DNA sequence: AGCGTTACGACGCACTCGTG
DNA sequence: CACGAGTGCGTCGTAACGCT
């Protein structure tokens, strides 16, 4: 076995793994979108009935309608699962096309968005703005994540509890784990809370579960561990959600709440805090 | 004070695999 | 084999922190 090289030497040998993609190059996906858009342009009338007939014939083009109303493929899947209990747009477009289009129109103003945008003339700036679109979503992502944290922080402040947010706490054998809200001294806290809200999916949801499992492992029996979990992203990641729920069933954690059941969270925290004479 | 770096939180998408 | 569910890696922004 070779001797471990100096860290900086190792650093120097790191190389780039991905190749640059020419944004003007054509791709199969681009061809598909272009063909679907052309098909839309040939529709005699753009209304709910016309679009329903169109998606029934072109079920694979539903994501193009999604793009027109500002839904990425991922967001489209998530709202469909939330509304229709499935993320499969092929089946929906073929079996319930009128229902699908009617809902997209009511919820996202599909017909108006489509007619307004199809007739527009676009500039170079419009193209660059569209390419930068993912930045906007990252901003919104941060905001939605903060929403749950803010709610539980409000409750802690309202109850007059001593707390810190987004930090680590100590439990068994001096081990530490992360938590979004820690009541009391982080070195020996009374209550720790995890807040995980996702409207989209991704391995980050698995990371969130790992984090809560870590909290459950590190906790002392006398410490109250609660989790506030919400967002439609979990509907597409049910295996992960189930793992958290199982921790609750097994009493590894003491409570699990969504935003609509936060009044119970408040009641549970209040009761525990009184018992410990924290308030 | 201003600037750059790091840690963290969330979204986006492609790929795999099971199933009818 | 087409479709849908599940899973892992990549992209992006903000806040906190440390250095000059």
PDB file of C-alpha atoms (C1' of nucleotides) in Angstrom:
ATOM      1  CA  UNK A   1       0.000   0.000   0.000  1.00  0.00           C
ATOM      2  CA  UNK A   2       1.339   3.410  -1.010  1.00  0.00           C
ATOM      3  CA  UNK A   3       2.128   6.018   1.590  1.00  0.00           C
ATOM      4  CA  UNK A   4      -0.645   8.663   1.890  1.00  0.00           C
ATOM      5  CA  UNK A   5       0.375  11.657  -0.212  1.00  0.00           C
ATOM      6  CA  UNK A   6       0.393  15.198   1.057  1.00  0.00           C
ATOM      7  CA  UNK A   7      -3.128  16.712   1.013  1.00  0.00           C
ATOM      8  CA  UNK A   8      -2.184  19.623  -1.240  1.00  0.00           C
ATOM      9  CA  UNK A   9      -0.542  17.222  -3.674  1.00  0.00           C
ATOM     10  CA  UNK A  10      -3.769  15.236  -3.825  1.00  0.00           C
ATOM     11  CA  UNK A  11      -5.753  18.442  -4.312  1.00  0.00           C
ATOM     12  CA  UNK A  12      -3.670  19.315  -7.357  1.00  0.00           C
ATOM     13  CA  UNK A  13      -4.521  16.028  -9.024  1.00  0.00           C
ATOM     14  CA  UNK A  14      -8.293  16.621  -8.914  1.00  0.00           C
ATOM     15  CA  UNK A  15      -9.672  16.986 -12.440  1.00  0.00           C
ATOM     16  CA  UNK A  16     -12.871  18.058 -14.153  1.00  0.00           C
ATOM     17  CA  UNK A  17     -15.371  15.232 -14.710  1.00  0.00           C
ATOM     18  CA  UNK A  18     -18.075  16.872 -16.813  1.00  0.00           C
ATOM     19  CA  UNK A  19     -17.958  18.328 -20.314  1.00  0.00           C
ATOM     20  CA  UNK A  20     -19.212  21.737 -21.372  1.00  0.00           C
ATOM     21  CA  UNK A  21     -22.562  21.810 -23.166  1.00  0.00           C
ATOM     22  CA  UNK A  22     -22.997  24.163 -26.099  1.00  0.00           C
ATOM     23  CA  UNK A  23     -26.310  25.957 -25.417  1.00  0.00           C
ATOM     24  CA  UNK A  24     -26.938  26.457 -29.143  1.00  0.00           C
ATOM     25  CA  UNK A  25     -26.452  22.784 -29.973  1.00  0.00           C
ATOM     26  CA  UNK A  26     -29.562  20.857 -30.873  1.00  0.00           C
ATOM     27  CA  UNK A  27     -30.615  17.948 -28.684  1.00  0.00           C
ATOM     28  CA  UNK A  28     -33.360  15.330 -28.942  1.00  0.00           C
ATOM     29  CA  UNK A  29     -35.162  17.133 -26.152  1.00  0.00           C
ATOM     30  CA  UNK A  30     -34.997  20.444 -28.036  1.00  0.00           C
ATOM     31  CA  UNK A  31     -36.373  18.780 -31.175  1.00  0.00           C
ATOM     32  CA  UNK A  32     -39.211  17.337 -29.147  1.00  0.00           C
ATOM     33  CA  UNK A  33     -40.170  20.682 -27.631  1.00  0.00           C
ATOM     34  CA  UNK A  34     -39.963  22.372 -31.030  1.00  0.00           C
ATOM     35  CA  UNK A  35     -42.212  19.741 -32.631  1.00  0.00           C
ATOM     36  CA  UNK A  36     -44.750  19.909 -29.814  1.00  0.00           C
ATOM     37  CA  UNK A  37     -44.840  23.696 -29.911  1.00  0.00           C
ATOM     38  CA  UNK A  38     -45.388  23.603 -33.681  1.00  0.00           C
ATOM     39  CA  UNK A  39     -48.267  21.195 -33.108  1.00  0.00           C
ATOM     40  CA  UNK A  40     -49.810  23.568 -30.602  1.00  0.00           C
ATOM     41  CA  UNK A  41     -49.561  26.391 -33.114  1.00  0.00           C
ATOM     42  CA  UNK A  42     -51.589  24.405 -35.612  1.00  0.00           C
ATOM     43  CA  UNK A  43     -54.542  24.083 -33.250  1.00  0.00           C
ATOM     44  CA  UNK A  44     -57.551  25.923 -34.638  1.00  0.00           C
ATOM     45  CA  UNK A  45     -58.710  27.158 -31.247  1.00  0.00           C
ATOM     46  CA  UNK A  46     -56.735  27.223 -28.047  1.00  0.00           C
ATOM     47  CA  UNK A  47     -59.313  26.398 -25.402  1.00  0.00           C
ATOM     48  CA  UNK A  48     -59.883  23.701 -22.812  1.00  0.00           C
ATOM     49  CA  UNK A  49     -61.693  21.364 -25.213  1.00  0.00           C
ATOM     50  CA  UNK A  50     -59.103  21.796 -27.971  1.00  0.00           C
ATOM     51  CA  UNK A  51     -56.159  21.258 -25.618  1.00  0.00           C
ATOM     52  CA  UNK A  52     -57.812  18.222 -24.033  1.00  0.00           C
ATOM     53  CA  UNK A  53     -58.165  16.630 -27.458  1.00  0.00           C
ATOM     54  CA  UNK A  54     -54.571  17.552 -28.241  1.00  0.00           C
ATOM     55  CA  UNK A  55     -53.037  15.951 -25.116  1.00  0.00           C
ATOM     56  CA  UNK A  56     -55.143  12.838 -25.620  1.00  0.00           C
ATOM     57  CA  UNK A  57     -53.409  12.455 -28.987  1.00  0.00           C
ATOM     58  CA  UNK A  58     -50.014  13.652 -27.709  1.00  0.00           C
ATOM     59  CA  UNK A  59     -49.711  12.437 -24.117  1.00  0.00           C
ATOM     60  CA  UNK A  60     -45.932  12.727 -24.212  1.00  0.00           C
ATOM     61  CA  UNK A  61     -46.192  16.479 -24.757  1.00  0.00           C
ATOM     62  CA  UNK A  62     -47.872  17.352 -21.458  1.00  0.00           C
ATOM     63  CA  UNK A  63     -44.543  18.640 -20.058  1.00  0.00           C
ATOM     64  CA  UNK A  64     -44.499  21.246 -22.837  1.00  0.00           C
ATOM     65  CA  UNK A  65     -47.764  22.651 -21.499  1.00  0.00           C
ATOM     66  CA  UNK A  66     -46.092  22.587 -18.104  1.00  0.00           C
ATOM     67  CA  UNK A  67     -43.210  24.703 -19.390  1.00  0.00           C
ATOM     68  CA  UNK A  68     -45.728  27.197 -20.782  1.00  0.00           C
ATOM     69  CA  UNK A  69     -47.164  27.767 -17.311  1.00  0.00           C
ATOM     70  CA  UNK A  70     -43.785  27.814 -15.568  1.00  0.00           C
ATOM     71  CA  UNK A  71     -43.749  24.254 -14.282  1.00  0.00           C
ATOM     72  CA  UNK A  72     -40.538  22.301 -14.607  1.00  0.00           C
ATOM     73  CA  UNK A  73     -40.890  18.591 -15.289  1.00  0.00           C
ATOM     74  CA  UNK A  74     -40.297  17.942 -11.618  1.00  0.00           C
ATOM     75  CA  UNK A  75     -42.821  20.481 -10.384  1.00  0.00           C
ATOM     76  CA  UNK A  76     -45.349  19.124 -12.881  1.00  0.00           C
ATOM     77  CA  UNK A  77     -44.935  15.618 -11.480  1.00  0.00           C
ATOM     78  CA  UNK A  78     -45.317  16.851  -7.945  1.00  0.00           C
ATOM     79  CA  UNK A  79     -48.482  18.896  -8.485  1.00  0.00           C
ATOM     80  CA  UNK A  80     -50.031  16.021 -10.475  1.00  0.00           C
ATOM     81  CA  UNK A  81     -49.341  13.634  -7.656  1.00  0.00           C
ATOM     82  CA  UNK A  82     -50.774  16.066  -5.177  1.00  0.00           C
ATOM     83  CA  UNK A  83     -53.953  16.579  -7.231  1.00  0.00           C
ATOM     84  CA  UNK A  84     -54.431  13.239  -9.060  1.00  0.00           C
ATOM     85  CA  UNK A  85     -52.446  10.821  -6.871  1.00  0.00           C
ATOM     86  CA  UNK A  86     -50.116   9.941  -9.720  1.00  0.00           C
ATOM     87  CA  UNK A  87     -47.186  11.618 -11.410  1.00  0.00           C
ATOM     88  CA  UNK A  88     -47.805   9.787 -14.689  1.00  0.00           C
ATOM     89  CA  UNK A  89     -49.050  12.333 -17.214  1.00  0.00           C
ATOM     90  CA  UNK A  90     -49.350   9.772 -20.032  1.00  0.00           C
ATOM     91  CA  UNK A  91     -52.152   7.913 -18.335  1.00  0.00           C
ATOM     92  CA  UNK A  92     -53.857  11.105 -17.220  1.00  0.00           C
ATOM     93  CA  UNK A  93     -53.724  12.646 -20.690  1.00  0.00           C
ATOM     94  CA  UNK A  94     -55.179   9.533 -22.284  1.00  0.00           C
ATOM     95  CA  UNK A  95     -57.796   8.602 -19.709  1.00  0.00           C
ATOM     96  CA  UNK A  96     -58.850  11.900 -18.142  1.00  0.00           C
ATOM     97  CA  UNK A  97     -57.751  14.607 -20.620  1.00  0.00           C
ATOM     98  CA  UNK A  98     -60.617  17.024 -19.942  1.00  0.00           C
ATOM     99  CA  UNK A  99     -60.158  16.762 -16.185  1.00  0.00           C
ATOM    100  CA  UNK A 100     -56.417  17.315 -16.556  1.00  0.00           C
ATOM    101  CA  UNK A 101     -56.655  20.370 -18.808  1.00  0.00           C
ATOM    102  CA  UNK A 102     -59.553  21.864 -16.866  1.00  0.00           C
ATOM    103  CA  UNK A 103     -57.547  21.658 -13.670  1.00  0.00           C
ATOM    104  CA  UNK A 104     -54.375  23.089 -15.281  1.00  0.00           C
ATOM    105  CA  UNK A 105     -56.481  25.983 -16.574  1.00  0.00           C
ATOM    106  CA  UNK A 106     -58.175  26.707 -13.261  1.00  0.00           C
ATOM    107  CA  UNK A 107     -55.035  26.338 -11.221  1.00  0.00           C
ATOM    108  CA  UNK A 108     -52.404  27.838 -13.553  1.00  0.00           C
ATOM    109  CA  UNK A 109     -54.382  29.816 -16.129  1.00  0.00           C
ATOM    110  CA  UNK A 110     -53.175  27.539 -18.924  1.00  0.00           C
ATOM    111  CA  UNK A 111     -55.254  28.875 -21.817  1.00  0.00           C
ATOM    112  CA  UNK A 112     -54.475  32.514 -21.176  1.00  0.00           C
ATOM    113  CA  UNK A 113     -50.761  31.852 -20.581  1.00  0.00           C
ATOM    114  CA  UNK A 114     -50.548  29.874 -23.778  1.00  0.00           C
ATOM    115  CA  UNK A 115     -52.285  32.371 -26.046  1.00  0.00           C
ATOM    116  CA  UNK A 116     -50.354  35.277 -24.573  1.00  0.00           C
ATOM    117  CA  UNK A 117     -46.984  33.633 -25.061  1.00  0.00           C
ATOM    118  CA  UNK A 118     -47.434  31.919 -28.399  1.00  0.00           C
ATOM    119  CA  UNK A 119     -48.052  35.219 -30.206  1.00  0.00           C
ATOM    120  CA  UNK A 120     -45.231  37.111 -28.565  1.00  0.00           C
ATOM    121  CA  UNK A 121     -41.986  38.107 -30.260  1.00  0.00           C
ATOM    122  CA  UNK A 122     -38.952  37.110 -28.232  1.00  0.00           C
ATOM    123  CA  UNK A 123     -35.561  38.785 -27.913  1.00  0.00           C
ATOM    124  CA  UNK A 124     -32.043  37.593 -27.139  1.00  0.00           C
ATOM    125  CA  UNK A 125     -32.528  38.922 -23.619  1.00  0.00           C
ATOM    126  CA  UNK A 126     -35.622  36.733 -23.219  1.00  0.00           C
ATOM    127  CA  UNK A 127     -33.539  33.676 -24.057  1.00  0.00           C
ATOM    128  CA  UNK A 128     -30.830  34.516 -21.536  1.00  0.00           C
ATOM    129  CA  UNK A 129     -33.421  35.265 -18.854  1.00  0.00           C
ATOM    130  CA  UNK A 130     -34.989  31.863 -19.495  1.00  0.00           C
ATOM    131  CA  UNK A 131     -31.579  30.162 -19.174  1.00  0.00           C
ATOM    132  CA  UNK A 132     -31.077  31.864 -15.820  1.00  0.00           C
ATOM    133  CA  UNK A 133     -34.503  30.677 -14.654  1.00  0.00           C
ATOM    134  CA  UNK A 134     -33.164  28.091 -12.237  1.00  0.00           C
ATOM    135  CA  UNK A 135     -31.707  30.820 -10.051  1.00  0.00           C
ATOM    136  CA  UNK A 136     -35.160  32.132  -9.288  1.00  0.00           C
ATOM    137  CA  UNK A 137     -36.330  28.749  -8.115  1.00  0.00           C
ATOM    138  CA  UNK A 138     -33.384  28.450  -5.748  1.00  0.00           C
ATOM    139  CA  UNK A 139     -34.473  31.703  -4.100  1.00  0.00           C
ATOM    140  CA  UNK A 140     -37.990  30.395  -3.658  1.00  0.00           C
ATOM    141  CA  UNK A 141     -36.591  27.123  -2.340  1.00  0.00           C
ATOM    142  CA  UNK A 142     -34.800  28.940   0.428  1.00  0.00           C
ATOM    143  CA  UNK A 143     -37.916  30.886   1.327  1.00  0.00           C
ATOM    144  CA  UNK A 144     -40.152  27.823   1.516  1.00  0.00           C
ATOM    145  CA  UNK A 145     -37.651  26.004   3.714  1.00  0.00           C
ATOM    146  CA  UNK A 146     -37.490  28.961   6.030  1.00  0.00           C
ATOM    147  CA  UNK A 147     -41.271  29.041   6.388  1.00  0.00           C
ATOM    148  CA  UNK A 148     -41.506  26.023   8.699  1.00  0.00           C
ATOM    149  CA  UNK A 149     -38.488  27.134  10.701  1.00  0.00           C
ATOM    150  CA  UNK A 150     -40.043  30.547  11.200  1.00  0.00           C
ATOM    151  CA  UNK A 151     -43.295  29.030  12.416  1.00  0.00           C
ATOM    152  CA  UNK A 152     -41.713  26.884  15.102  1.00  0.00           C
ATOM    153  CA  UNK A 153     -39.411  29.710  16.109  1.00  0.00           C
ATOM    154  CA  UNK A 154     -42.445  31.971  16.536  1.00  0.00           C
ATOM    155  CA  UNK A 155     -44.037  29.425  18.828  1.00  0.00           C
ATOM    156  CA  UNK A 156     -40.887  29.075  20.941  1.00  0.00           C
ATOM    157  CA  UNK A 157     -40.546  32.834  21.260  1.00  0.00           C
ATOM    158  CA  UNK A 158     -44.220  33.223  22.029  1.00  0.00           C
ATOM    159  CA  UNK A 159     -43.980  30.700  24.872  1.00  0.00           C
ATOM    160  CA  UNK A 160     -41.034  32.596  26.288  1.00  0.00           C
ATOM    161  CA  UNK A 161     -38.601  29.726  25.836  1.00  0.00           C
ATOM    162  CA  UNK A 162     -34.833  30.096  25.654  1.00  0.00           C
ATOM    163  CA  UNK A 163     -33.748  28.748  22.251  1.00  0.00           C
ATOM    164  CA  UNK A 164     -31.284  28.797  19.355  1.00  0.00           C
ATOM    165  CA  UNK A 165     -31.931  27.937  15.703  1.00  0.00           C
ATOM    166  CA  UNK A 166     -29.983  25.907  13.149  1.00  0.00           C
ATOM    167  CA  UNK A 167     -27.281  24.511  15.358  1.00  0.00           C
ATOM    168  CA  UNK A 168     -26.046  21.297  16.935  1.00  0.00           C
ATOM    169  CA  UNK A 169     -26.932  19.837  20.319  1.00  0.00           C
ATOM    170  CA  UNK A 170     -25.218  17.352  22.650  1.00  0.00           C
ATOM    171  CA  UNK A 171     -26.730  14.118  23.856  1.00  0.00           C
ATOM    172  CA  UNK A 172     -25.398  10.679  24.778  1.00  0.00           C
ATOM    173  CA  UNK A 173     -21.672  10.277  25.370  1.00  0.00           C
ATOM    174  CA  UNK A 174     -20.978  13.803  24.244  1.00  0.00           C
ATOM    175  CA  UNK A 175     -22.135  13.024  20.726  1.00  0.00           C
ATOM    176  CA  UNK A 176     -23.784  15.834  18.783  1.00  0.00           C
ATOM    177  CA  UNK A 177     -26.459  16.080  16.102  1.00  0.00           C
ATOM    178  CA  UNK A 178     -27.928  18.934  14.086  1.00  0.00           C
ATOM    179  CA  UNK A 179     -31.323  20.459  14.897  1.00  0.00           C
ATOM    180  CA  UNK A 180     -33.326  23.343  13.497  1.00  0.00           C
ATOM    181  CA  UNK A 181     -34.578  24.508  16.889  1.00  0.00           C
ATOM    182  CA  UNK A 182     -32.924  23.830  20.234  1.00  0.00           C
ATOM    183  CA  UNK A 183     -34.622  24.800  23.504  1.00  0.00           C
ATOM    184  CA  UNK A 184     -32.292  25.333  26.451  1.00  0.00           C
ATOM    185  CA  UNK A 185     -28.514  25.007  26.577  1.00  0.00           C
ATOM    186  CA  UNK A 186     -27.318  23.297  23.339  1.00  0.00           C
ATOM    187  CA  UNK A 187     -24.912  21.275  25.490  1.00  0.00           C
ATOM    188  CA  UNK A 188     -27.835  19.835  27.480  1.00  0.00           C
ATOM    189  CA  UNK A 189     -31.063  20.862  25.774  1.00  0.00           C
ATOM    190  CA  UNK A 190     -34.586  19.981  26.888  1.00  0.00           C
ATOM    191  CA  UNK A 191     -36.253  20.025  23.487  1.00  0.00           C
ATOM    192  CA  UNK A 192     -34.858  19.644  19.966  1.00  0.00           C
ATOM    193  CA  UNK A 193     -36.883  20.083  16.794  1.00  0.00           C
ATOM    194  CA  UNK A 194     -36.247  19.173  13.149  1.00  0.00           C
ATOM    195  CA  UNK A 195     -38.067  21.248  10.487  1.00  0.00           C
ATOM    196  CA  UNK A 196     -38.071  19.756   6.992  1.00  0.00           C
ATOM    197  CA  UNK A 197     -40.290  21.207   4.276  1.00  0.00           C
ATOM    198  CA  UNK A 198     -39.961  20.096   0.657  1.00  0.00           C
ATOM    199  CA  UNK A 199     -42.270  20.854  -2.247  1.00  0.00           C
ATOM    200  CA  UNK A 200     -39.935  19.051  -4.612  1.00  0.00           C
ATOM    201  CA  UNK A 201     -38.040  15.788  -4.414  1.00  0.00           C
ATOM    202  CA  UNK A 202     -34.413  14.752  -4.348  1.00  0.00           C
ATOM    203  CA  UNK A 203     -31.874  12.894  -2.276  1.00  0.00           C
ATOM    204  CA  UNK A 204     -31.970  15.808   0.147  1.00  0.00           C
ATOM    205  CA  UNK A 205     -35.130  14.260   1.540  1.00  0.00           C
ATOM    206  CA  UNK A 206     -33.131  11.129   2.297  1.00  0.00           C
ATOM    207  CA  UNK A 207     -30.510  13.335   3.946  1.00  0.00           C
ATOM    208  CA  UNK A 208     -33.276  14.894   6.035  1.00  0.00           C
ATOM    209  CA  UNK A 209     -34.306  11.459   7.251  1.00  0.00           C
ATOM    210  CA  UNK A 210     -30.705  10.608   8.099  1.00  0.00           C
ATOM    211  CA  UNK A 211     -30.494  13.807  10.073  1.00  0.00           C
ATOM    212  CA  UNK A 212     -33.571  12.942  12.122  1.00  0.00           C
ATOM    213  CA  UNK A 213     -32.282   9.400  12.660  1.00  0.00           C
ATOM    214  CA  UNK A 214     -29.066  10.950  13.920  1.00  0.00           C
ATOM    215  CA  UNK A 215     -31.043  13.091  16.345  1.00  0.00           C
ATOM    216  CA  UNK A 216     -32.876   9.985  17.566  1.00  0.00           C
ATOM    217  CA  UNK A 217     -29.573   8.161  18.104  1.00  0.00           C
ATOM    218  CA  UNK A 218     -27.909  10.990  19.954  1.00  0.00           C
ATOM    219  CA  UNK A 219     -30.832  11.996  22.167  1.00  0.00           C
ATOM    220  CA  UNK A 220     -30.953  11.349  25.881  1.00  0.00           C
ATOM    221  CA  UNK A 221     -34.167   9.776  27.199  1.00  0.00           C
ATOM    222  CA  UNK A 222     -35.008  12.965  29.039  1.00  0.00           C
ATOM    223  CA  UNK A 223     -34.813  15.074  25.894  1.00  0.00           C
ATOM    224  CA  UNK A 224     -37.930  15.729  23.802  1.00  0.00           C
ATOM    225  CA  UNK A 225     -37.356  15.205  20.071  1.00  0.00           C
ATOM    226  CA  UNK A 226     -39.963  16.565  17.651  1.00  0.00           C
ATOM    227  CA  UNK A 227     -40.148  16.745  13.850  1.00  0.00           C
ATOM    228  CA  UNK A 228     -42.185  19.177  11.767  1.00  0.00           C
ATOM    229  CA  UNK A 229     -42.436  17.672   8.287  1.00  0.00           C
ATOM    230  CA  UNK A 230     -44.462  19.179   5.445  1.00  0.00           C
ATOM    231  CA  UNK A 231     -44.545  19.811   1.677  1.00  0.00           C
ATOM    232  CA  UNK A 232     -45.911  17.832  -1.264  1.00  0.00           C
ATOM    233  CA  UNK A 233     -42.401  16.615  -2.133  1.00  0.00           C
ATOM    234  CA  UNK A 234     -42.824  13.903   0.509  1.00  0.00           C
ATOM    235  CA  UNK A 235     -45.711  12.445  -1.480  1.00  0.00           C
ATOM    236  CA  UNK A 236     -43.144  11.452  -4.104  1.00  0.00           C
ATOM    237  CA  UNK A 237     -40.712  10.227  -1.494  1.00  0.00           C
ATOM    238  CA  UNK A 238     -42.937   8.113   0.696  1.00  0.00           C
ATOM    239  CA  UNK A 239     -40.279   5.569   1.634  1.00  0.00           C
ATOM    240  CA  UNK A 240     -38.344   8.364   3.315  1.00  0.00           C
ATOM    241  CA  UNK A 241     -41.430   9.789   5.022  1.00  0.00           C
ATOM    242  CA  UNK A 242     -42.279   6.312   6.283  1.00  0.00           C
ATOM    243  CA  UNK A 243     -38.874   5.999   7.928  1.00  0.00           C
ATOM    244  CA  UNK A 244     -39.540   9.147   9.946  1.00  0.00           C
ATOM    245  CA  UNK A 245     -43.017   7.960  10.828  1.00  0.00           C
ATOM    246  CA  UNK A 246     -41.572   4.639  11.985  1.00  0.00           C
ATOM    247  CA  UNK A 247     -39.218   6.494  14.333  1.00  0.00           C
ATOM    248  CA  UNK A 248     -42.308   8.072  15.853  1.00  0.00           C
ATOM    249  CA  UNK A 249     -44.175   4.744  16.099  1.00  0.00           C
ATOM    250  CA  UNK A 250     -41.113   3.242  17.815  1.00  0.00           C
ATOM    251  CA  UNK A 251     -40.938   6.214  20.205  1.00  0.00           C
ATOM    252  CA  UNK A 252     -37.447   7.057  18.987  1.00  0.00           C
ATOM    253  CA  UNK A 253     -38.863  10.527  18.475  1.00  0.00           C
ATOM    254  CA  UNK A 254     -41.756  11.979  20.431  1.00  0.00           C
ATOM    255  CA  UNK A 255     -43.853  13.781  17.841  1.00  0.00           C
ATOM    256  CA  UNK A 256     -44.364  14.527  14.162  1.00  0.00           C
ATOM    257  CA  UNK A 257     -46.396  17.451  12.796  1.00  0.00           C
ATOM    258  CA  UNK A 258     -47.367  19.314   9.634  1.00  0.00           C
ATOM    259  CA  UNK A 259     -48.140  23.022   9.419  1.00  0.00           C
ATOM    260  CA  UNK A 260     -51.874  22.418   9.880  1.00  0.00           C
ATOM    261  CA  UNK A 261     -51.292  20.459  13.094  1.00  0.00           C
ATOM    262  CA  UNK A 262     -48.909  22.992  14.611  1.00  0.00           C
ATOM    263  CA  UNK A 263     -51.455  23.796  17.314  1.00  0.00           C
ATOM    264  CA  UNK A 264     -50.805  20.313  18.660  1.00  0.00           C
ATOM    265  CA  UNK A 265     -47.069  20.990  18.443  1.00  0.00           C
ATOM    266  CA  UNK A 266     -47.628  24.101  20.502  1.00  0.00           C
ATOM    267  CA  UNK A 267     -49.694  22.200  23.070  1.00  0.00           C
ATOM    268  CA  UNK A 268     -47.140  19.380  23.358  1.00  0.00           C
ATOM    269  CA  UNK A 269     -44.228  21.768  23.753  1.00  0.00           C
ATOM    270  CA  UNK A 270     -46.146  23.798  26.333  1.00  0.00           C
ATOM    271  CA  UNK A 271     -46.990  20.725  28.391  1.00  0.00           C
ATOM    272  CA  UNK A 272     -43.404  19.466  28.356  1.00  0.00           C
ATOM    273  CA  UNK A 273     -41.988  22.897  29.177  1.00  0.00           C
ATOM    274  CA  UNK A 274     -44.311  23.234  32.193  1.00  0.00           C
ATOM    275  CA  UNK A 275     -43.281  19.786  33.416  1.00  0.00           C
ATOM    276  CA  UNK A 276     -39.654  20.818  33.246  1.00  0.00           C
ATOM    277  CA  UNK A 277     -40.415  24.199  34.796  1.00  0.00           C
ATOM    278  CA  UNK A 278     -38.997  25.976  31.753  1.00  0.00           C
ATOM    279  CA  UNK A 279     -41.936  28.383  31.746  1.00  0.00           C
TER     280      UNK A 279
ATOM    281  C1'  DA B   1     -16.082  47.857   6.227  1.00  0.00           C
ATOM    282  C1'  DG B   2     -15.605  45.060   2.301  1.00  0.00           C
ATOM    283  C1'  DC B   3     -14.647  40.892   0.232  1.00  0.00           C
ATOM    284  C1'  DG B   4     -14.331  35.993  -0.398  1.00  0.00           C
ATOM    285  C1'  DT B   5     -15.250  31.391   1.522  1.00  0.00           C
ATOM    286  C1'  DT B   6     -17.994  27.906   3.789  1.00  0.00           C
ATOM    287  C1'  DA B   7     -22.133  25.654   5.407  1.00  0.00           C
ATOM    288  C1'  DC B   8     -26.560  24.815   4.533  1.00  0.00           C
ATOM    289  C1'  DG B   9     -31.259  24.451   2.448  1.00  0.00           C
ATOM    290  C1'  DA B  10     -33.935  23.329  -1.432  1.00  0.00           C
ATOM    291  C1'  DC B  11     -35.107  22.440  -6.414  1.00  0.00           C
ATOM    292  C1'  DG B  12     -34.178  19.817 -11.212  1.00  0.00           C
ATOM    293  C1'  DC B  13     -33.482  16.004 -13.720  1.00  0.00           C
ATOM    294  C1'  DA B  14     -31.815  11.597 -15.551  1.00  0.00           C
ATOM    295  C1'  DC B  15     -31.388   6.981 -14.754  1.00  0.00           C
ATOM    296  C1'  DT B  16     -32.873   2.311 -13.051  1.00  0.00           C
ATOM    297  C1'  DC B  17     -35.995  -1.045 -12.202  1.00  0.00           C
ATOM    298  C1'  DG B  18     -40.442  -3.323 -11.639  1.00  0.00           C
ATOM    299  C1'  DT B  19     -44.834  -4.234 -13.864  1.00  0.00           C
ATOM    300  C1'  DG B  20     -48.856  -4.750 -16.874  1.00  0.00           C
TER     301       DG B  20
ATOM    302  C1'  DC C   1     -41.825  -2.083 -24.176  1.00  0.00           C
ATOM    303  C1'  DA C   2     -44.036   1.830 -22.450  1.00  0.00           C
ATOM    304  C1'  DC C   3     -45.077   3.759 -18.214  1.00  0.00           C
ATOM    305  C1'  DG C   4     -44.601   5.074 -13.484  1.00  0.00           C
ATOM    306  C1'  DA C   5     -42.239   4.935  -9.023  1.00  0.00           C
ATOM    307  C1'  DG C   6     -38.047   5.348  -6.711  1.00  0.00           C
ATOM    308  C1'  DT C   7     -33.321   7.082  -6.144  1.00  0.00           C
ATOM    309  C1'  DG C   8     -28.782   9.662  -6.584  1.00  0.00           C
ATOM    310  C1'  DC C   9     -26.113  13.541  -8.469  1.00  0.00           C
ATOM    311  C1'  DG C  10     -25.968  18.339 -10.074  1.00  0.00           C
ATOM    312  C1'  DT C  11     -27.380  23.509  -9.772  1.00  0.00           C
ATOM    313  C1'  DC C  12     -28.265  27.566  -7.259  1.00  0.00           C
ATOM    314  C1'  DG C  13     -28.900  31.258  -3.577  1.00  0.00           C
ATOM    315  C1'  DT C  14     -28.378  33.070   1.201  1.00  0.00           C
ATOM    316  C1'  DA C  15     -26.448  33.700   5.731  1.00  0.00           C
ATOM    317  C1'  DA C  16     -22.695  33.309   8.735  1.00  0.00           C
ATOM    318  C1'  DC C  17     -17.995  33.747   9.278  1.00  0.00           C
ATOM    319  C1'  DG C  18     -13.195  35.017   8.825  1.00  0.00           C
ATOM    320  C1'  DC C  19      -9.606  37.558   6.766  1.00  0.00           C
ATOM    321  C1'  DT C  20      -7.538  41.805   5.091  1.00  0.00           C
TER     322       DT C  20
END
